[in-house]
Coordinates of C-alpha atoms in Angstrom, one line a residue:
M228 CA 5.7 -18.2 1.5
G229 CA 7.5 -15.7 3.7
S230 CA 9.9 -16.6 6.4
P231 CA 8.5 -16.8 10.0
P232 CA 8.6 -13.7 12.2
A233 CA 11.6 -13.1 14.4
P234 CA 11.5 -15.3 17.6
A235 CA 9.9 -13.6 20.5
P236 CA 12.1 -12.7 23.5
P237 CA 11.6 -14.8 26.6
G238 CA 8.6 -13.8 28.7
R239 CA 7.0 -11.6 26.0
P240 CA 3.2 -11.4 26.4
E241 CA 1.1 -13.3 23.9
N242 CA -0.3 -10.1 22.4
A243 CA 3.2 -8.6 21.9
D244 CA 3.2 -9.4 18.1
T245 CA -0.1 -7.6 17.7
R246 CA 1.1 -4.6 19.6
L247 CA 4.2 -4.5 17.5
R248 CA 2.3 -4.6 14.3
T249 CA -0.2 -2.0 15.5
G250 CA 2.7 0.3 16.6
F251 CA 4.4 -0.2 13.2
A252 CA 1.2 0.8 11.4
V253 CA 0.6 3.8 13.6
V254 CA 4.1 5.2 13.1
G255 CA 3.8 4.5 9.4
L256 CA 0.5 6.4 9.2
L257 CA 1.9 9.4 11.2
F258 CA 5.0 9.4 8.9
F259 CA 2.8 9.3 5.8
A260 CA 0.5 12.1 7.1
T261 CA 3.4 14.3 8.1
M262 CA 5.1 14.1 4.8
G263 CA 1.8 14.5 3.0
Y264 CA 1.1 17.6 5.0
G265 CA 4.5 19.0 3.9
T266 CA 3.5 19.1 0.3
V267 CA -0.2 20.0 0.6
T268 CA 0.6 23.6 -0.2
T269 CA 2.2 22.8 -3.6
P270 CA -1.0 23.1 -5.7
L271 CA -2.2 26.1 -3.5
W272 CA 0.6 28.6 -4.4
P273 CA -1.3 30.3 -7.2
L274 CA -4.2 30.9 -4.8
Y275 CA -1.8 32.4 -2.2
Q276 CA -0.2 34.5 -4.9
E277 CA -3.7 35.8 -5.9
R278 CA -4.7 36.4 -2.3
D279 CA -1.5 38.1 -1.0
G280 CA -0.3 39.6 -4.3
F281 CA 3.3 38.1 -4.5
G282 CA 5.3 36.6 -7.3
P283 CA 7.3 33.4 -7.9
T284 CA 10.3 34.7 -6.0
M285 CA 8.2 34.9 -2.8
V286 CA 7.0 31.3 -3.5
T287 CA 10.6 30.2 -3.3
V288 CA 11.2 32.2 -0.1
V289 CA 8.2 30.7 1.6
F290 CA 9.3 27.2 0.4
S291 CA 12.7 27.8 1.8
M292 CA 11.2 28.5 5.2
Y293 CA 9.9 24.9 5.3
A294 CA 13.4 23.6 4.4
A295 CA 15.0 25.9 7.0
G296 CA 12.7 24.6 9.7
T297 CA 13.4 21.0 8.7
V298 CA 17.2 21.4 8.5
A299 CA 17.4 23.4 11.8
T300 CA 15.4 20.7 13.6
L301 CA 17.5 17.9 12.2
V302 CA 20.6 19.7 13.3
F303 CA 19.5 20.5 16.9
A304 CA 16.9 17.9 17.6
G305 CA 17.0 15.1 15.1
S306 CA 18.7 12.7 17.5
L307 CA 16.6 13.5 20.5
S308 CA 14.6 10.2 20.3
D309 CA 17.9 8.3 20.9
R310 CA 17.8 9.8 24.4
F311 CA 14.2 10.5 25.2
G312 CA 12.3 7.8 23.2
R313 CA 10.7 7.5 19.9
T314 CA 7.1 7.9 20.9
R315 CA 7.7 11.1 22.9
I316 CA 9.4 12.8 20.0
L317 CA 6.8 11.6 17.5
A318 CA 4.1 13.0 19.7
A319 CA 5.9 16.4 19.8
A320 CA 6.2 16.2 16.0
A321 CA 2.5 15.6 15.6
A322 CA 1.8 18.6 18.0
L323 CA 4.0 20.9 15.8
G324 CA 2.1 19.8 12.8
V325 CA -1.3 20.6 14.3
A326 CA 0.2 24.0 15.6
S327 CA 1.3 24.9 12.0
V328 CA -2.2 24.1 10.7
L329 CA -3.6 26.6 13.2
V330 CA -1.1 29.2 12.0
F331 CA -2.1 28.6 8.3
L332 CA -5.8 29.0 9.2
L333 CA -5.6 31.9 11.7
W334 CA -2.7 34.1 10.4
Q335 CA -3.7 34.8 6.8
S336 CA -0.8 36.9 5.4
V337 CA 2.7 36.5 4.0
P338 CA 4.3 36.6 7.5
G339 CA 1.8 34.0 8.6
L340 CA 2.7 31.8 5.6
L341 CA 6.4 32.1 6.6
A342 CA 5.8 31.2 10.2
A343 CA 3.5 28.3 9.3
R344 CA 5.9 26.8 6.9
L345 CA 8.8 27.2 9.4
V346 CA 6.8 25.3 12.1
Q347 CA 5.6 22.8 9.5
G348 CA 9.2 22.1 8.6
M349 CA 10.1 21.6 12.3
G350 CA 7.5 18.9 12.6
V351 CA 8.8 17.1 9.5
G352 CA 12.4 17.4 10.8
L353 CA 11.4 15.6 14.1
T354 CA 9.4 13.0 12.3
T355 CA 11.7 11.8 9.5
S356 CA 14.7 10.4 11.5
T357 CA 12.5 9.3 14.4
A358 CA 9.9 7.5 12.4
T359 CA 12.5 5.8 10.3
A360 CA 14.4 4.5 13.3
A361 CA 11.2 3.4 15.0
M362 CA 9.9 1.5 12.1
V363 CA 13.2 -0.3 11.5
E364 CA 13.4 -1.2 15.2
L365 CA 9.8 -2.4 15.3
G366 CA 10.4 -4.4 12.2
H367 CA 13.4 -6.2 13.8
R368 CA 11.4 -7.0 16.9
G369 CA 8.8 -8.9 14.8
A370 CA 6.3 -6.4 13.4
V371 CA 7.1 -7.5 9.9
R372 CA 8.2 -10.9 8.4
R373 CA 11.3 -9.7 6.6
P374 CA 12.7 -6.8 8.6
A375 CA 15.6 -6.1 6.3
T376 CA 13.3 -5.4 3.3
S377 CA 9.8 -4.9 4.6
A378 CA 10.7 -2.2 7.1
T379 CA 12.6 -0.2 4.5
T380 CA 9.9 -0.7 2.0
A381 CA 7.3 0.7 4.5
T382 CA 9.4 3.7 5.3
T383 CA 9.8 4.3 1.6
L384 CA 6.0 4.3 1.1
A385 CA 5.4 6.5 4.1
N386 CA 8.1 9.0 3.1
L387 CA 7.9 9.4 -0.7
G388 CA 4.3 8.1 -0.9
G389 CA 3.3 10.8 1.6
L390 CA 5.1 13.5 -0.2
G391 CA 3.2 12.6 -3.4
A392 CA -0.2 12.0 -1.9
G393 CA -0.1 15.3 0.0
A394 CA 0.2 17.4 -3.2
L395 CA -2.5 15.3 -4.9
L396 CA -4.9 15.4 -2.0
G397 CA -4.3 19.1 -1.6
G398 CA -5.1 19.7 -5.3
M399 CA -8.3 17.5 -5.2
I400 CA -9.6 18.9 -1.9
S401 CA -9.0 22.5 -2.9
E402 CA -10.6 22.0 -6.3
W403 CA -13.7 20.1 -5.3
I404 CA -14.5 21.1 -1.7
P405 CA -15.5 24.7 -0.6
G406 CA -12.7 26.7 1.1
P407 CA -9.6 25.8 -0.9
L408 CA -7.3 27.4 1.6
T409 CA -9.1 25.9 4.5
A410 CA -10.3 22.4 3.8
P411 CA -6.9 20.8 3.0
F412 CA -5.5 22.0 6.3
L413 CA -8.5 20.8 8.3
F414 CA -8.1 17.4 6.7
F415 CA -4.4 17.0 7.5
G416 CA -4.8 18.6 10.9
A417 CA -7.3 16.0 11.8
A418 CA -5.1 13.2 10.4
L419 CA -2.1 14.4 12.4
A420 CA -4.2 14.7 15.6
V421 CA -5.6 11.2 15.3
A422 CA -2.2 9.7 14.5
G423 CA -0.6 11.6 17.4
L424 CA -3.2 10.3 19.8
A425 CA -2.8 6.7 18.5
L426 CA 0.9 6.8 19.5
T427 CA -0.3 5.5 22.9
L428 CA -0.5 2.2 21.1
V429 CA 3.1 2.2 20.0
P430 CA 5.7 0.3 22.1
E431 CA 8.9 2.2 22.8
T432 CA 11.9 0.8 20.9
A433 CA 14.7 3.3 21.7
P434 CA 17.8 1.5 23.3
R435 CA 17.7 1.5 27.1
A436 CA 21.3 2.8 27.3
H437 CA 21.7 6.6 27.0
A438 CA 23.0 7.7 23.7
T439 CA 25.9 10.2 23.5
G440 CA 25.2 13.9 23.3
A441 CA 26.1 14.2 19.6
L442 CA 23.4 15.8 17.6
I443 CA 24.3 14.1 14.4
A444 CA 25.6 10.5 14.9
V445 CA 28.2 9.9 12.3
P446 CA 29.1 6.1 12.4
H447 CA 32.6 5.6 13.9
G448 CA 35.2 5.1 11.3
R449 CA 32.7 5.4 8.4
A450 CA 32.5 9.2 8.0
R451 CA 33.5 9.1 4.3
V452 CA 30.9 6.5 3.4
Y453 CA 28.3 8.3 5.5
F454 CA 28.7 11.7 4.0
C455 CA 29.0 10.4 0.5
S456 CA 25.7 8.5 1.1
G457 CA 24.3 11.8 2.1
A458 CA 25.4 13.3 -1.2
M459 CA 23.1 10.8 -2.9
G460 CA 20.2 11.9 -0.7
L461 CA 21.0 15.5 -1.5
T462 CA 20.8 15.0 -5.2
A463 CA 17.5 13.0 -4.9
F464 CA 15.8 15.6 -2.8
A465 CA 16.9 18.3 -5.2
V466 CA 14.6 16.7 -7.7
F467 CA 11.8 16.4 -5.2
G468 CA 12.3 20.0 -4.1
T469 CA 12.4 21.4 -7.6
F470 CA 9.1 19.7 -8.6
T471 CA 7.2 20.4 -5.4
A472 CA 8.2 24.1 -5.4
L473 CA 8.1 24.9 -9.1
V474 CA 5.5 22.6 -10.8
P475 CA 2.6 25.1 -10.2
V476 CA 4.7 28.0 -11.6
I477 CA 5.8 25.9 -14.6
L478 CA 2.3 24.8 -15.4
A479 CA 0.9 28.3 -15.1
D480 CA 3.7 30.4 -16.7
V481 CA 5.5 28.1 -19.1
L482 CA 3.2 25.2 -20.1
T483 CA 0.0 27.4 -19.9
A484 CA -1.8 24.5 -18.2
P485 CA -2.8 25.7 -14.8
G486 CA -4.8 23.4 -12.5
R487 CA -4.5 22.5 -8.9
V488 CA -5.3 18.8 -9.5
L489 CA -2.8 18.6 -12.3
S490 CA -0.1 20.1 -10.1
G491 CA -0.8 17.4 -7.5
V492 CA -0.8 14.7 -10.2
L493 CA 2.7 15.7 -11.4
V494 CA 4.2 15.8 -7.9
M495 CA 2.5 12.5 -7.2
L496 CA 4.0 11.1 -10.4
V497 CA 7.5 12.1 -9.3
M498 CA 7.2 10.7 -5.8
G499 CA 5.2 7.7 -7.0
T500 CA 7.8 6.6 -9.6
A501 CA 10.5 7.2 -7.0
A502 CA 8.8 4.9 -4.5
G503 CA 7.8 2.4 -7.2
A504 CA 11.4 2.1 -8.5
Q505 CA 12.5 1.4 -4.9
L506 CA 9.9 -1.2 -4.4
L507 CA 10.6 -2.9 -7.8
L508 CA 14.3 -3.1 -6.9
R509 CA 13.8 -3.6 -3.1
N510 CA 16.2 -6.6 -3.0
A511 CA 18.9 -5.1 -5.2
R512 CA 22.3 -4.2 -3.7
A513 CA 23.0 -0.5 -3.0
R514 CA 25.6 -0.4 -5.8
T515 CA 23.0 -1.6 -8.4
L516 CA 20.6 1.1 -7.3
A517 CA 23.2 3.7 -7.4
A518 CA 24.5 2.7 -10.8
A519 CA 20.9 2.8 -12.3
G520 CA 20.2 6.1 -10.6
A521 CA 23.4 7.7 -11.9
V522 CA 22.5 6.8 -15.5
L523 CA 19.0 8.1 -15.3
Y524 CA 19.7 11.2 -13.2
P525 CA 21.2 13.5 -15.9
A526 CA 18.6 12.2 -18.4
G527 CA 15.8 13.4 -16.2
W528 CA 17.2 16.9 -15.9
L529 CA 17.8 17.1 -19.7
L530 CA 14.2 16.0 -20.4
T531 CA 13.0 18.6 -17.9
A532 CA 14.9 21.3 -19.7
L533 CA 13.6 20.2 -23.1
A534 CA 10.0 20.1 -21.8
V535 CA 10.3 23.7 -20.5
H536 CA 12.0 24.8 -23.7
S537 CA 9.3 23.3 -25.9
S538 CA 6.4 24.0 -23.6
S539 CA 5.4 20.3 -23.9
L540 CA 3.3 18.9 -21.1
A541 CA 3.7 15.4 -22.4
L542 CA 7.5 15.7 -22.3
F543 CA 7.3 17.2 -18.9
V544 CA 5.4 14.1 -17.7
V545 CA 8.1 11.9 -19.1
S546 CA 10.8 14.0 -17.4
A547 CA 8.9 13.6 -14.1
V548 CA 8.9 9.8 -14.5
V549 CA 12.6 9.6 -15.4
A550 CA 13.8 12.1 -12.8
G551 CA 11.6 10.6 -10.1
T552 CA 12.9 7.1 -10.8
A553 CA 16.5 8.2 -10.7
A554 CA 16.0 10.2 -7.5
G555 CA 14.2 7.2 -5.8
L556 CA 17.1 4.9 -6.6
L557 CA 19.8 7.3 -5.4
F558 CA 17.9 8.0 -2.2
K559 CA 17.4 4.3 -1.4
A560 CA 21.1 3.6 -2.1
G561 CA 22.1 6.3 0.3
S562 CA 19.5 5.3 2.9
V563 CA 20.3 1.6 2.8
T564 CA 24.0 2.3 3.2
V565 CA 23.4 4.6 6.2
D566 CA 21.2 2.1 7.9
R567 CA 23.9 -0.7 7.4
I568 CA 26.7 1.3 9.0
A569 CA 24.7 3.1 11.7
D570 CA 25.4 2.2 15.4
P571 CA 22.2 0.7 16.8
Q572 CA 22.1 2.9 19.8
R573 CA 22.5 6.0 17.6
R574 CA 20.2 5.0 14.7
A575 CA 18.0 8.1 14.8
G576 CA 21.0 10.4 15.0
A577 CA 22.5 8.7 11.9
H578 CA 19.3 9.0 9.9
S579 CA 19.0 12.6 11.2
G580 CA 22.3 13.5 9.6
F581 CA 21.3 11.8 6.3
F582 CA 18.0 13.6 6.2
L583 CA 19.7 16.9 7.1
I584 CA 22.0 16.6 4.1
S585 CA 19.0 15.5 1.9
Y586 CA 16.9 18.5 2.9
I587 CA 19.7 20.9 2.2
G588 CA 19.4 19.4 -1.3
M589 CA 15.7 20.2 -1.3
A590 CA 16.3 23.9 -0.5
L591 CA 19.5 25.1 -2.1
P592 CA 18.9 24.0 -5.7
V593 CA 15.4 25.5 -5.7
I594 CA 16.8 28.8 -4.6
G595 CA 19.6 28.6 -7.1
L596 CA 17.3 27.8 -9.9
A597 CA 15.1 30.7 -9.1
A598 CA 18.1 33.1 -8.9
L599 CA 19.8 31.7 -12.1
G600 CA 16.5 31.8 -13.9
G601 CA 16.3 35.5 -13.5
L602 CA 19.7 36.0 -15.0
I603 CA 20.1 33.4 -17.8
G604 CA 16.6 31.9 -18.2
T605 CA 14.9 28.8 -16.9
V606 CA 16.2 26.3 -19.5
P607 CA 20.0 27.0 -19.1
S608 CA 19.5 27.1 -15.4
V609 CA 17.9 23.6 -15.4
L610 CA 20.8 22.3 -17.5
I611 CA 23.5 23.8 -15.3
L612 CA 21.8 22.6 -12.1
G613 CA 21.3 19.1 -13.5
L614 CA 25.0 18.9 -14.6
V615 CA 26.3 20.0 -11.2
L616 CA 24.0 17.7 -9.3
A617 CA 24.8 14.7 -11.5
A618 CA 28.5 15.3 -10.7
V619 CA 27.7 15.4 -7.0
A620 CA 25.8 12.1 -7.3
A621 CA 28.6 10.5 -9.1
A622 CA 31.1 11.7 -6.5
G623 CA 28.9 10.3 -3.7
I624 CA 28.6 6.9 -5.4
A625 CA 32.3 6.7 -5.8
G626 CA 33.1 8.0 -2.4
A627 CA 30.7 5.5 -0.7
G628 CA 32.4 2.6 -2.5
L629 CA 29.2 1.8 -4.4
A630 CA 31.0 1.9 -7.8
G631 CA 33.1 -1.1 -6.9
A632 CA 32.5 -4.8 -6.5
R633 CA 32.0 -4.9 -2.7
P634 CA 28.6 -4.0 -1.3
P635 CA 28.5 -1.5 1.7
G636 CA 28.6 -2.8 5.2
R637 CA 30.7 -3.1 8.2

C-alpha cells in the first residue's frame, strides 16, 4: 500500500485534493501534447521535401529552427513563471502552439515551415520548465501519494512519452487519414486548445514571494554540479535530436525502408525505452542511473553506426533501444540532481537552464552530423559524434559528483 497523501494545510477546502489532482492531470496532458506536437513533423519530412523540393540539408535547417526557438525562449523567458505564475505562462505556451499550427496550415512554403517551427519551439521552451515545476509543486502539495517519485515519473512520461507519441501519431494520422499535411496539425491544435482552456482548473503553485530577475536560476554555490548535470541532459537530447531529425532520411536513403508509420515507430521506440528505463529505475540513486547510462551510451552510438554501415533495419532497431535507454538514464540523473539542488522559489528557472543546455544538445549534434556526413560520410560521422558525446557525458558525471559514493544533494 502507498503512503498517505501529504497532510493538508490548515483551512484547506474539502475539495482541495481533487482540485490538486485535476490540476496535476491537466498540466501533465498539456505537457504531453506540447512535446508530442514538437515531433509530429518527424515522419512528414519526406512529404515536405516532395512538396517544396528541398533536400536533407534543408530538413536539418528547418529542424534547427525548432531548437533555436526553444533555446531562445528558455534563455529569455524560461523562468517567467517564477514571477508571473505557472498557469499564466502555460496558457501563453498553449497559445503559441495553436498559433504555430495555423502557420503550418496557412503558410505552405519553406519560409512558412521555418516560421512555424520557430514558434513551435517557443511554445515548447515555455512549457518544459514551467510544467516540470508545476507538476513537482502540485505533487508536493498532495496531488500524488509519493511526491519524490510519482511527480518525476509523471513528468518523465509527459516529456519523453509525448516526444515519442507525437512522431507515432503523426505517422499514423498522415498515413491513414486524408490530408497528410493537414490532419496531424488539426489533431494537435485541438489538443493544445482544449488543454489550454482546461488550465482554469489548475491551482497556482508559484511561490508568493517574487523571484529574482535572473533568467536562468543557477543554485547558489552549486554551479559546478548544476552545469555538469546539464551536460548529461545535453548528451541525452543529442540522441533524441538525432533520431527525430534523421530517422526519415536514414529509412529512405540508407535502409531503403521508407514509411511514415515506421518513422514514428522508431522515434517512439527511442523515447519509449528512455521513459521505460527511467520508470524501471525510478527509485535508483542518481549515481546508479548515471553509471548505467555511461556504459550503454557509447554502445548505442556504435550500434547506430554499424546499422547504417550494414543497412540493417533490425540492427537499427536494437541501436534505438540501447541509445534510448542510455539517454533516458542520463537525462533522469541530470534532472533529479537539478531538482534536488534547486532553490524552491526559483525552481522553474533552475529547470529552464537545464532544459536550455539539453536543447542545445538536441540541435548542435544534428547540425554537426549533417555537416560531417557531407565530408567524411555518415558512418564515420556517427562514430566521431558518439565518441565526443560519450566523453562529455563522462565529464558531466564526474563533475556532478555522481561517480563517487555520495549521492547528490544539499
